[in-house]
mmCIF file of C-alpha atoms in Angstrom:
data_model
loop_
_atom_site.group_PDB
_atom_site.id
_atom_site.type_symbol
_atom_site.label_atom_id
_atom_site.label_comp_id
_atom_site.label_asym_id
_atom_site.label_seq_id
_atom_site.Cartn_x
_atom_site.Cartn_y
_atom_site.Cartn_z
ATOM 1 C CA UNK T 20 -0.002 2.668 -17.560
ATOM 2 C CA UNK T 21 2.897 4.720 -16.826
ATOM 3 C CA UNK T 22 3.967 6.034 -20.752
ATOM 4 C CA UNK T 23 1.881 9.277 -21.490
ATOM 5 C CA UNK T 24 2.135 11.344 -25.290
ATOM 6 C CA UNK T 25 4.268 14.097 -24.907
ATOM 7 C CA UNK T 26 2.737 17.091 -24.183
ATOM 8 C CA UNK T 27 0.146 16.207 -22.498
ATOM 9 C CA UNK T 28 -2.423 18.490 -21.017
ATOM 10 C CA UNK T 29 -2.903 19.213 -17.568
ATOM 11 C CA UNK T 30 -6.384 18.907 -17.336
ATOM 12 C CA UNK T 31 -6.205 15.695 -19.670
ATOM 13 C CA UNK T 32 -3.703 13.968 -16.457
ATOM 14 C CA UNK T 33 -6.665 15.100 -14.137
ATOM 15 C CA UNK T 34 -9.062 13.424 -16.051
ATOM 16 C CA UNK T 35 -7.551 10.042 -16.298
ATOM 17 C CA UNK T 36 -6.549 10.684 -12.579
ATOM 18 C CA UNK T 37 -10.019 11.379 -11.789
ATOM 19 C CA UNK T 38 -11.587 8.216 -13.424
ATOM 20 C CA UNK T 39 -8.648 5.736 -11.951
ATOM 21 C CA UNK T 40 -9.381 7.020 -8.951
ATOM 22 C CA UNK T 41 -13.492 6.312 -9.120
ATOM 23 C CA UNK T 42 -12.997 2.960 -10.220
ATOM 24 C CA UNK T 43 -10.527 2.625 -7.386
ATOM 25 C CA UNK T 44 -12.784 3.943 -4.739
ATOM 26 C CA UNK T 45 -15.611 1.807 -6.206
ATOM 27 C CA UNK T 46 -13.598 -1.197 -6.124
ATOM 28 C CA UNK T 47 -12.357 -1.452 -2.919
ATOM 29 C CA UNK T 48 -15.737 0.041 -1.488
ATOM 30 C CA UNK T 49 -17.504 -2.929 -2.920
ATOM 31 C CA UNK T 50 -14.866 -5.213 -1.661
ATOM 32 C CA UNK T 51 -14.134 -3.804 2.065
ATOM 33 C CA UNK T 52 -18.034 -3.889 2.576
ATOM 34 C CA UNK T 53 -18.282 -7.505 1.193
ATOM 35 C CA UNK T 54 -15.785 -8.678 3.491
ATOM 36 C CA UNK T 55 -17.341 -7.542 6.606
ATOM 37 C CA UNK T 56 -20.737 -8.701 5.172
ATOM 38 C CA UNK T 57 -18.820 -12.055 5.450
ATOM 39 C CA UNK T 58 -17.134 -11.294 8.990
ATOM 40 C CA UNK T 59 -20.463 -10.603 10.481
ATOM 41 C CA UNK T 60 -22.235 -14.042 8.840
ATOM 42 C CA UNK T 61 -19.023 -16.199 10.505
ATOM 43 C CA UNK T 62 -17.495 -17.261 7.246
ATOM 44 C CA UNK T 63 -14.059 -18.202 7.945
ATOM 45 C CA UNK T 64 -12.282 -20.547 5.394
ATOM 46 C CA UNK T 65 -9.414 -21.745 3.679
ATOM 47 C CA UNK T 66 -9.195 -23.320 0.016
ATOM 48 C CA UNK T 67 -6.155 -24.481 -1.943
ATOM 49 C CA UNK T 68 -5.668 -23.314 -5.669
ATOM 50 C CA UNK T 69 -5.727 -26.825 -7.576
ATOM 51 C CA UNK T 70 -2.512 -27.486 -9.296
ATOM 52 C CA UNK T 71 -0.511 -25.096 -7.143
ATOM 53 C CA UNK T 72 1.447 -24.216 -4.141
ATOM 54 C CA UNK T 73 -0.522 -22.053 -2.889
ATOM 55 C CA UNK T 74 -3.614 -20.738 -0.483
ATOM 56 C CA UNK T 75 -6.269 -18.086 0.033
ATOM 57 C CA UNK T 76 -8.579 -17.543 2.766
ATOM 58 C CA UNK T 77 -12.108 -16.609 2.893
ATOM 59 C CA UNK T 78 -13.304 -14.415 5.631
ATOM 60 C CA UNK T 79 -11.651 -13.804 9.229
ATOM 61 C CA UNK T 80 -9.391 -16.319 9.629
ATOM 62 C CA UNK T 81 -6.252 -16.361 12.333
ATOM 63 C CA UNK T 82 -7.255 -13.334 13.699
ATOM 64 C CA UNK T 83 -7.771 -10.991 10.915
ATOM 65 C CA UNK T 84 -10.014 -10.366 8.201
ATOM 66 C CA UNK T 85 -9.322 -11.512 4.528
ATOM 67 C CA UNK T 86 -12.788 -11.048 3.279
ATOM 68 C CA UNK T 87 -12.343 -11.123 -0.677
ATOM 69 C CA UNK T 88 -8.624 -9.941 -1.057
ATOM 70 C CA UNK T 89 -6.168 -12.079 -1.512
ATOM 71 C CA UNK T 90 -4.136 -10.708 1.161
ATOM 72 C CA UNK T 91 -4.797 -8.748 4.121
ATOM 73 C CA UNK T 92 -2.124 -6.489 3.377
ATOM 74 C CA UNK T 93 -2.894 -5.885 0.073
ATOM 75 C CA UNK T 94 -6.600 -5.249 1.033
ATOM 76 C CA UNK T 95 -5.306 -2.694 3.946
ATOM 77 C CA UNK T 96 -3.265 -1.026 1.460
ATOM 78 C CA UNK T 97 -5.780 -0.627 -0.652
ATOM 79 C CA UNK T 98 -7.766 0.639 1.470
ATOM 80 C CA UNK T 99 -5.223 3.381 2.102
ATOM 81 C CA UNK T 100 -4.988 4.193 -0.954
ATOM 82 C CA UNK T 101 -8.929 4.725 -1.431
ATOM 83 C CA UNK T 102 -8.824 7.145 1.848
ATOM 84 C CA UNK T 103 -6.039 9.955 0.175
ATOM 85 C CA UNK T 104 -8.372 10.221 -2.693
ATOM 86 C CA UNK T 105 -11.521 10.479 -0.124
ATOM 87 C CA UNK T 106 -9.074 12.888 2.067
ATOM 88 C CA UNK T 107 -8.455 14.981 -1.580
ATOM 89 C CA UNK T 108 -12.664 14.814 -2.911
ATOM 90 C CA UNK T 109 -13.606 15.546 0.214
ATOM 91 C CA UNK T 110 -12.068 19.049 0.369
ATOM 92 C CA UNK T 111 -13.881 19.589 -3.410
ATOM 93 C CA UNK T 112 -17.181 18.754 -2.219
ATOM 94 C CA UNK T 113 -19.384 21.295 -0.256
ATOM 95 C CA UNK T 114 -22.716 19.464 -0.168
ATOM 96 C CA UNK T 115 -23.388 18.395 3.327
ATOM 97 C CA UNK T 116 -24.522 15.037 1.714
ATOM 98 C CA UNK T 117 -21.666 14.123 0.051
ATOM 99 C CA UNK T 118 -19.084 14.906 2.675
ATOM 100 C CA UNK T 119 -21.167 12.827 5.285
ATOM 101 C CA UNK T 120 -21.141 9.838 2.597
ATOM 102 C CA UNK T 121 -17.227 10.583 2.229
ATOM 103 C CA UNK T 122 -16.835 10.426 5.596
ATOM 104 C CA UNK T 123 -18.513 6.930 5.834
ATOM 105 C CA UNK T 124 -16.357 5.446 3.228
ATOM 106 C CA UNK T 125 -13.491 6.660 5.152
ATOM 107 C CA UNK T 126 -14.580 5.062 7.943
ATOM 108 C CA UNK T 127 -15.477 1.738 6.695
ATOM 109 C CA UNK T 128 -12.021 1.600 4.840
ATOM 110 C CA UNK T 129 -9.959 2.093 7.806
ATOM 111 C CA UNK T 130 -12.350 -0.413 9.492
ATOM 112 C CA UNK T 131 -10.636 -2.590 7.359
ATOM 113 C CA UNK T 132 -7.477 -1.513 8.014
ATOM 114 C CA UNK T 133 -7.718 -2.195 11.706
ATOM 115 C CA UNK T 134 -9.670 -5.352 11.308
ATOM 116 C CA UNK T 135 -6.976 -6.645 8.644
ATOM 117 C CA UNK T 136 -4.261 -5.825 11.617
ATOM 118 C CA UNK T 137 -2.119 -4.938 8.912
ATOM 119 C CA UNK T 138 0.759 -2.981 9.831
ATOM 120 C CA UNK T 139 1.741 -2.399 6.216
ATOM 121 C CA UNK T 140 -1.377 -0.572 5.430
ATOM 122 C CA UNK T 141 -1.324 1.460 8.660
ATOM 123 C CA UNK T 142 2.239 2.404 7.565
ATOM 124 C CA UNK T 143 0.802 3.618 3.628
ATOM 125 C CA UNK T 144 -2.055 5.247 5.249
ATOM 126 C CA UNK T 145 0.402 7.023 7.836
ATOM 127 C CA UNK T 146 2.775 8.294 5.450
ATOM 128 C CA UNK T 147 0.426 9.251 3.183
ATOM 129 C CA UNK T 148 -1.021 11.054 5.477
ATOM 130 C CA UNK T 149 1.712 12.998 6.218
ATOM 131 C CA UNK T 150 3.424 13.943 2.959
ATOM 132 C CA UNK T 151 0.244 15.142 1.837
ATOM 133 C CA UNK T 152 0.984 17.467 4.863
ATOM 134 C CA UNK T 153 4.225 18.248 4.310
ATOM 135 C CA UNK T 154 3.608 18.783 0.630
ATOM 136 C CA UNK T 155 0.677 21.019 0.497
ATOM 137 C CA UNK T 156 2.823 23.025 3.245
ATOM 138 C CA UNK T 157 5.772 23.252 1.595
ATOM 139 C CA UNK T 158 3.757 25.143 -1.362
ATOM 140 C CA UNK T 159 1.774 27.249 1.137
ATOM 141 C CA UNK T 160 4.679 28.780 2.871
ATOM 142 C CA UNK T 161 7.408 28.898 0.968
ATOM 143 C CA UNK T 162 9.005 32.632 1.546
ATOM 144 C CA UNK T 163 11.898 31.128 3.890
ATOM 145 C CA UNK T 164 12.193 27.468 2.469
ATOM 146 C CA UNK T 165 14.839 26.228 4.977
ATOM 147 C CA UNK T 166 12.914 26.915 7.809
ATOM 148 C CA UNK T 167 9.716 26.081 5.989
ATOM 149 C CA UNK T 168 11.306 22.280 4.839
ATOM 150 C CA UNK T 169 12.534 21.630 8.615
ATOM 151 C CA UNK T 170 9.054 23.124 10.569
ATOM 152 C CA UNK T 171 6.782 21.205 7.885
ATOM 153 C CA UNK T 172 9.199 17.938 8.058
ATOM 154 C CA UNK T 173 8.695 18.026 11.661
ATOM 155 C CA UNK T 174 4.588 18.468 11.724
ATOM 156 C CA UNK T 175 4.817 15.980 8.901
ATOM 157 C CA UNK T 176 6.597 13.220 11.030
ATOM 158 C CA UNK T 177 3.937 13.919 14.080
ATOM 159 C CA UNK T 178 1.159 13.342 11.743
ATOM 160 C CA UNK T 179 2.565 9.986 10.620
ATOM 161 C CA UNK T 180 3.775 8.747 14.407
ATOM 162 C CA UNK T 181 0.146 10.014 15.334
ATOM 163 C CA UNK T 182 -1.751 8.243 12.581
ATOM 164 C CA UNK T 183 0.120 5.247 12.962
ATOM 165 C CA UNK T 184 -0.488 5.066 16.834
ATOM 166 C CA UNK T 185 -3.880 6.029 16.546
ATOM 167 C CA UNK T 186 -5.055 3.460 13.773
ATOM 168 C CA UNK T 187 -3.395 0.538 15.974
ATOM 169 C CA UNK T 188 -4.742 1.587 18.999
ATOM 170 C CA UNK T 189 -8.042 1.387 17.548
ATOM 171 C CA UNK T 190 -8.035 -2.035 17.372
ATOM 172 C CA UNK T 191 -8.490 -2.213 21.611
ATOM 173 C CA UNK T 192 -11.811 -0.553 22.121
ATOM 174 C CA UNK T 193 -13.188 -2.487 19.072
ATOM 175 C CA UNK T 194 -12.086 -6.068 20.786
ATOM 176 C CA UNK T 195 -13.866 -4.794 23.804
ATOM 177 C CA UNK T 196 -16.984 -4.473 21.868
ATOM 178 C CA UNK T 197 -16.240 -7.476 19.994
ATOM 179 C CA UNK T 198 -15.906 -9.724 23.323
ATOM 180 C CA UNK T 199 -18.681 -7.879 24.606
ATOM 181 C CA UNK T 200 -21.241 -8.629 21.978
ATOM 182 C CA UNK T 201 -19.980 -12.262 22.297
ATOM 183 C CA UNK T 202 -20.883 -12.410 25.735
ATOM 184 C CA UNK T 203 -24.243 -10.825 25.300
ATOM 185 C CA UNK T 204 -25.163 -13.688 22.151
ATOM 186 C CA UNK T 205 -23.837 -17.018 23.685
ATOM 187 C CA UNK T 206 -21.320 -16.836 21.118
ATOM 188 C CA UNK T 207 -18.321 -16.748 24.253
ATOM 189 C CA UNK T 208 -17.283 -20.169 25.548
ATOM 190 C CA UNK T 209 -14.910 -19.659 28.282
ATOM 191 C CA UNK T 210 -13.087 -22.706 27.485
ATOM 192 C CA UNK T 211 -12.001 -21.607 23.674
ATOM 193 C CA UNK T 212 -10.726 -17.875 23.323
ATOM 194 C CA UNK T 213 -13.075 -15.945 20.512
ATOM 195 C CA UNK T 214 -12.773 -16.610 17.335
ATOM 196 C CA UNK T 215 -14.075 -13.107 15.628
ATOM 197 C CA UNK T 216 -11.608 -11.664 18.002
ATOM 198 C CA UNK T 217 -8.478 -9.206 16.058
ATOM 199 C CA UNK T 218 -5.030 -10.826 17.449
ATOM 200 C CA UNK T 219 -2.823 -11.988 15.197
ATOM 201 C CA UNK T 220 -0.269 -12.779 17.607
ATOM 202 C CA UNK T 221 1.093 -16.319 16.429
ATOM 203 C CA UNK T 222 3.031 -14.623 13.635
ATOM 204 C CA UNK T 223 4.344 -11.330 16.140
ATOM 205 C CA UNK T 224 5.353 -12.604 18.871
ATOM 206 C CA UNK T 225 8.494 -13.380 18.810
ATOM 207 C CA UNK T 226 9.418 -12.516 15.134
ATOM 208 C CA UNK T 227 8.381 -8.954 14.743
ATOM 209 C CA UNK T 228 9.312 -9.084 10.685
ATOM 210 C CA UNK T 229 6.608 -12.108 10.326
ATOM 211 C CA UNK T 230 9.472 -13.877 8.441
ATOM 212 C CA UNK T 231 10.590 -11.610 6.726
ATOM 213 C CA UNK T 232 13.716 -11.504 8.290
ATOM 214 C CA UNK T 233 14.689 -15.232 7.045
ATOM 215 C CA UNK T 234 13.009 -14.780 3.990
ATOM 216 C CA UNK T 235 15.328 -11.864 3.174
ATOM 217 C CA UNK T 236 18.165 -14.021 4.568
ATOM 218 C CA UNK T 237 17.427 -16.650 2.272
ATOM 219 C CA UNK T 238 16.816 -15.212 -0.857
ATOM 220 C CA UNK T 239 20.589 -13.348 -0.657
ATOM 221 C CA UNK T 240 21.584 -16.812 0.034
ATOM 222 C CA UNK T 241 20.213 -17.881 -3.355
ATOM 223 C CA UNK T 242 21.203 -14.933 -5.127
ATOM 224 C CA UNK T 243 24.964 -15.172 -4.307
ATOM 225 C CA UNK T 244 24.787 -18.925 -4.730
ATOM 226 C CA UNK T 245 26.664 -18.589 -8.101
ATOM 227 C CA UNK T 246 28.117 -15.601 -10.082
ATOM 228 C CA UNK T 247 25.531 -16.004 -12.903
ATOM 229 C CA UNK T 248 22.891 -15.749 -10.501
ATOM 230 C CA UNK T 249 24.707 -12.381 -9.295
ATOM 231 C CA UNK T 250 24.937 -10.918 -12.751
ATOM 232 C CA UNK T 251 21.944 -12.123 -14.554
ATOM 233 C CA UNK T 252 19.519 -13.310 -12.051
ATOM 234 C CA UNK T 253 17.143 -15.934 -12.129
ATOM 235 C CA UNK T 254 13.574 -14.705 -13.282
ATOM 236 C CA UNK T 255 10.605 -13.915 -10.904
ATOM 237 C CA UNK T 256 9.017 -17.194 -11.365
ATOM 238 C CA UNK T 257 13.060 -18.877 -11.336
ATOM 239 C CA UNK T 258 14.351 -18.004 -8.324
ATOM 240 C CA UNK T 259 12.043 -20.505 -6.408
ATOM 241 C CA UNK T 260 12.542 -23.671 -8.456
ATOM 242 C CA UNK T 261 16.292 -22.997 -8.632
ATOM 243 C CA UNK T 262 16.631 -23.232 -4.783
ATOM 244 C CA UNK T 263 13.972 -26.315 -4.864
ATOM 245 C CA UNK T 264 16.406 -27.963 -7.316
ATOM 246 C CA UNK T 265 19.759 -26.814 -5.873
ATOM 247 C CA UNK T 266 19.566 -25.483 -2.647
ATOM 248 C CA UNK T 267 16.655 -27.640 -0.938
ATOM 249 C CA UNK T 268 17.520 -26.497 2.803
ATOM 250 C CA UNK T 269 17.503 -22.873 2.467
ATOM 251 C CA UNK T 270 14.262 -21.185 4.369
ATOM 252 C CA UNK T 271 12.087 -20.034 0.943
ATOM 253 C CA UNK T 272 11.768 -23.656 -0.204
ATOM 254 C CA UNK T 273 11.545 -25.354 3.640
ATOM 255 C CA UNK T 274 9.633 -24.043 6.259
ATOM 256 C CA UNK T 275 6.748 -24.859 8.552
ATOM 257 C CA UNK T 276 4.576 -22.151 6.333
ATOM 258 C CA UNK T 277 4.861 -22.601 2.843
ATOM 259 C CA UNK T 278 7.391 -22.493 -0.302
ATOM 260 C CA UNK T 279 7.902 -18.366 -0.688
ATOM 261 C CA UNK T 280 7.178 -17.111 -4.471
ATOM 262 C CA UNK T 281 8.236 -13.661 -3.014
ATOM 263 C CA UNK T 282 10.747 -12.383 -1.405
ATOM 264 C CA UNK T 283 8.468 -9.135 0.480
ATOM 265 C CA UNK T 284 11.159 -6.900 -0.999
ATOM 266 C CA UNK T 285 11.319 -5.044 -4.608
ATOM 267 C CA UNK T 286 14.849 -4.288 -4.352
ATOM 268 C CA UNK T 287 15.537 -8.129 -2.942
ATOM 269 C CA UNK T 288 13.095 -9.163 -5.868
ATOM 270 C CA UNK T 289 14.780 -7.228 -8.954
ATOM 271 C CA UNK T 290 18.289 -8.423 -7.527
ATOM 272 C CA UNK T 291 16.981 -12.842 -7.201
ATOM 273 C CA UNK T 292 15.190 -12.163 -10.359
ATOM 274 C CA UNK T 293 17.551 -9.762 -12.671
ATOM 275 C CA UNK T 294 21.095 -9.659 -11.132
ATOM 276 C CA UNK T 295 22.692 -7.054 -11.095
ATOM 277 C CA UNK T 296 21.955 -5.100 -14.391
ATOM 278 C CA UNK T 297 18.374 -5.443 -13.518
ATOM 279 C CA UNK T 298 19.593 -3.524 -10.010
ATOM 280 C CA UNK T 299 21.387 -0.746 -11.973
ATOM 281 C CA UNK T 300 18.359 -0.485 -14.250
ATOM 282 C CA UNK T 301 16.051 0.537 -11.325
ATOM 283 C CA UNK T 302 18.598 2.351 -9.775
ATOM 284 C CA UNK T 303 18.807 4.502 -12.614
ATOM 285 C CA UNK T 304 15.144 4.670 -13.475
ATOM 286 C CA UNK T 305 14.166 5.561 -9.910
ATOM 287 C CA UNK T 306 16.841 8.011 -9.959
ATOM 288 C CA UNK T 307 15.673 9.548 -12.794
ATOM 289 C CA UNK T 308 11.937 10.244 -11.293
ATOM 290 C CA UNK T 309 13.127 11.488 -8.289
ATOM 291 C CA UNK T 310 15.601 13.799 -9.637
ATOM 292 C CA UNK T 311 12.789 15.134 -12.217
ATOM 293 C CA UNK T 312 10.140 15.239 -9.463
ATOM 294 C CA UNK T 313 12.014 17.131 -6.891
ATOM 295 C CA UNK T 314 13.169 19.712 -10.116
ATOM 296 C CA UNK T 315 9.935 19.979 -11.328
ATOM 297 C CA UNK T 316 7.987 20.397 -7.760
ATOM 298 C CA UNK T 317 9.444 23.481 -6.684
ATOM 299 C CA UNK T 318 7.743 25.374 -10.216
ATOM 300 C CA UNK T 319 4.323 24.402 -8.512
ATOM 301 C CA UNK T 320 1.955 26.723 -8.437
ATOM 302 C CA UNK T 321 0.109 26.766 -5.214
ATOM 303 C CA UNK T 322 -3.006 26.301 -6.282
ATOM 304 C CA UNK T 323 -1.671 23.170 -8.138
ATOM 305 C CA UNK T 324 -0.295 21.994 -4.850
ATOM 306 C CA UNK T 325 -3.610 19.788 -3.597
ATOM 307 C CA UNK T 326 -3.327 18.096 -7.140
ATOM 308 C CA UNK T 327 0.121 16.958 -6.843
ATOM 309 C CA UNK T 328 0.051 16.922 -2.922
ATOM 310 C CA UNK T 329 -2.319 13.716 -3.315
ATOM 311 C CA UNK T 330 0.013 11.929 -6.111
ATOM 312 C CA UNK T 331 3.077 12.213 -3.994
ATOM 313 C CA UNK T 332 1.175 10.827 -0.673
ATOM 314 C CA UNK T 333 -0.180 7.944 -2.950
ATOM 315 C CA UNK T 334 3.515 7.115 -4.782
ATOM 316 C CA UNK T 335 5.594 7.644 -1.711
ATOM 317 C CA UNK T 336 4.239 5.325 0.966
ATOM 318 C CA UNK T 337 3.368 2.841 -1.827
ATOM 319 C CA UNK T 338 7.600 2.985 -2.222
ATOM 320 C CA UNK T 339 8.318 2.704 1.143
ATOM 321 C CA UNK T 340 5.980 -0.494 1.370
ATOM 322 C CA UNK T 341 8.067 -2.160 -1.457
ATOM 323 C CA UNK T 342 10.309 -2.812 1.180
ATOM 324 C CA UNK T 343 8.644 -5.489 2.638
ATOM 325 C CA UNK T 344 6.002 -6.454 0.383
ATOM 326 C CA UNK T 345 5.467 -6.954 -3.451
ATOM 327 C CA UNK T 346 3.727 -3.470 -5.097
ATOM 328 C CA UNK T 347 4.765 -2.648 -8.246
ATOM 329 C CA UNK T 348 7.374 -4.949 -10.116
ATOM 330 C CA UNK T 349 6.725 -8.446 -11.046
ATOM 331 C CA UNK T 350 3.463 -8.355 -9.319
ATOM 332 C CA UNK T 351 -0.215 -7.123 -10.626
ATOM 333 C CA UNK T 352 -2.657 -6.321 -8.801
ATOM 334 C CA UNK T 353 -5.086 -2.973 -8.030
ATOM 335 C CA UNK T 354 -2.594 -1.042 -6.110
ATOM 336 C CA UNK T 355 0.554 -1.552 -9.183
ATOM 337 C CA UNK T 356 -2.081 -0.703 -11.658
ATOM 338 C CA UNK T 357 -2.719 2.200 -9.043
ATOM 339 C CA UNK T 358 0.982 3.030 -8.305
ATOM 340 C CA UNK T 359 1.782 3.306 -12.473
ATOM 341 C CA UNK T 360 -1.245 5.259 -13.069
ATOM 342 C CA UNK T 361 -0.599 7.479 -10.627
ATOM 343 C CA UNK T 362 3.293 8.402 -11.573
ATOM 344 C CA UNK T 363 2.803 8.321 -15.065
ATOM 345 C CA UNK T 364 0.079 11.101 -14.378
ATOM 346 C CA UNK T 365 2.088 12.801 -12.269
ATOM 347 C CA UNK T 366 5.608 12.790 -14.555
ATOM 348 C CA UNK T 367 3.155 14.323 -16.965
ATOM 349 C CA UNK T 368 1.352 16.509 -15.415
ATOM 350 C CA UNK T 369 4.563 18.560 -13.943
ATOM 351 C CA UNK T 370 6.118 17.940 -17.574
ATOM 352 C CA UNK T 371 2.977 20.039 -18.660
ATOM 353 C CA UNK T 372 3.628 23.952 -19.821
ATOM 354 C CA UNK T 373 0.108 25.588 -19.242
ATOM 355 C CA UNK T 374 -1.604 25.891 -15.393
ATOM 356 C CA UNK T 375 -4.892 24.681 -15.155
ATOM 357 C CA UNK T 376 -6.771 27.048 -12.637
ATOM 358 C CA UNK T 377 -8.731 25.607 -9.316
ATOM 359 C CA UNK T 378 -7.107 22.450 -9.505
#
């Protein structure tokens, strides 16, 4: 996913872009619409995966909506995801039609997003957001680049605080409507609060990191447990019977919630699952893209910058939300597959010599 030939054409990178990013949108389009499908009929369940430790839900259940992903959070981010490549068509297409029908799938993905009360995908979706901003500015006016860094870092910040506020604060007016519909069918029964109703509060209120704080807490506990673990780490699907087997009382392997196969934390993840060479492997390797990335970005032409404006706010926020939750190591799914795609094009792409006009 992320190895291209060397050499590779621009226009080849927008191609393979371009069809990723239609299955994507396709993908999550059929999914987001199929979960609220199932929100509206009342389907709210929970099964257990035979011969495992773990479960999925079905549905809205505890106050947010699962639908058919896996996870709420993944689903949200997802849905992110889909909405920067809607943001980036939807400048490309001039047909009154096919903006309106953009516009819709915007709006049922971040539907989602507020219905999934997922704070991680609000966060992708902000940032994203925002270093599109920043990025497409940054190649628009860039005479005086000092002052052109520090006024578009500034605009790009507001965008993301704005997003981020706005998107949460959705979630009120639609619980209004929510309680008031339920009122109007029978479905409200003053003695039981509703149960379509978006709150999850029994994870927020009074741990704001929904665990993750003694998750983290516990898996450095494993980690520096013994030097061996330190230096050469345990493996992915390791660390978790280690501390079953030798440290029974630590908070991954006992809890009131369930035995933790993740630790909501990349960094946290290569270091419990590789030690410490795995650590300086990533350091170096993420070093090395950013390093080439920022080099390479400033020979943008600027009507190349909506093009590699959208990778950026895809591969950015997706980063920033490896910090506390699985995206792209040890862990497939739709938005690695997305995340690898989308760097790999993008490494080429600005390793490319000719300029592809109206990008």
């Amino acid at each position: 996913l992320f190895t291209t030939e060397k050499n590779r054409k621009k226009e080849n990178c927008k191609k393979t872009l371009r069809i990723a990013a239609t299955t994507f949108t396709v993908y999550t389009t059929l999914f987001t619409v199929v979960s609220f499908i199932l929100y509206f009929a009342g389907v709210s369940e929970t099964h257990d995966v035979p011969g495992g430790n773990y479960t999925y839900n079905i549905g809205f259940r505890w106050g947010r909506l699962w639908g058919i992903f896996l996870n709420p959070n993944h689903g949200a981010v997802s849905c992110a995801i889909t909405i920067l490549f809607l943001i980036y068509v939807f400048r490309n297409r001039k047909k009154i039609w096919e903006r309106i029908l953009i516009v819709l799938d915007i709006g049922v993905h971040l539907l989602y997003i507020v219905f999934s009360d997922s704070r991680t995908g609000t966060v992708v979706l902000s940032i994203g957001v925002a270093i599109y901003v920043f990025a497409i500015l940054l190649k628009t006016f860039n005479r005086k680049k000092v002052l052109t860094i520090l006024i578009s870092g500034v605009i790009a910040v507001g965008i993301a605080a704005g997003c981020f506020t706005g998107v949460r604060q959705i979630r009120k007016p639609v619980n209004i409507i929510i309680s008031y519909v339920n009122s109007q069918t029978g479905d409200n029964d003053p003695d039981k609060p509703d149960d379509n109703i978006i709150d999850r509060g029994y994870d927020l209120s009074e741990d704001i990191s929904n665990r993750r704080f003694d998750v983290w807490k516990s898996g450095v506990e494993v980690f520096t447990h013994s030097g061996k673990n330190m230096i050469f780490g345990l493996s992915y699907c390791g660390f978790t019977e280690y501390a079953q087997e030798n440290m029974p009382d630590t908070y991954i392997v006992n809890n009131d919630y369930a035995v933790m196969i993740t630790l909501d934390n990349e960094i946290l993840n290569i270091l419990i699952s590789d030690g410490i060479f795995g650590i300086i492997s990533a350091v170096a390797f993420i070093g090395y893209i950013l390093v080439f990335v920022i080099i390479k970005f400033r020979k943008v032409k600027r009507d190349e910058k909506y093009f590699v404006a959208l990778q950026l706010a895809i591969l950015f926020p997706l980063a920033c939300a490896a910090m506390f939750s699985s995206i792209m190591f040890y862990h497939f799914s739709p938005n690695a597959v997305m995340f690898w795609i989308v760097l790999g094009q993008l490494m080429a792409y600005l390793d490319a010599g000719e300029k592809i006009e109206n990008v």
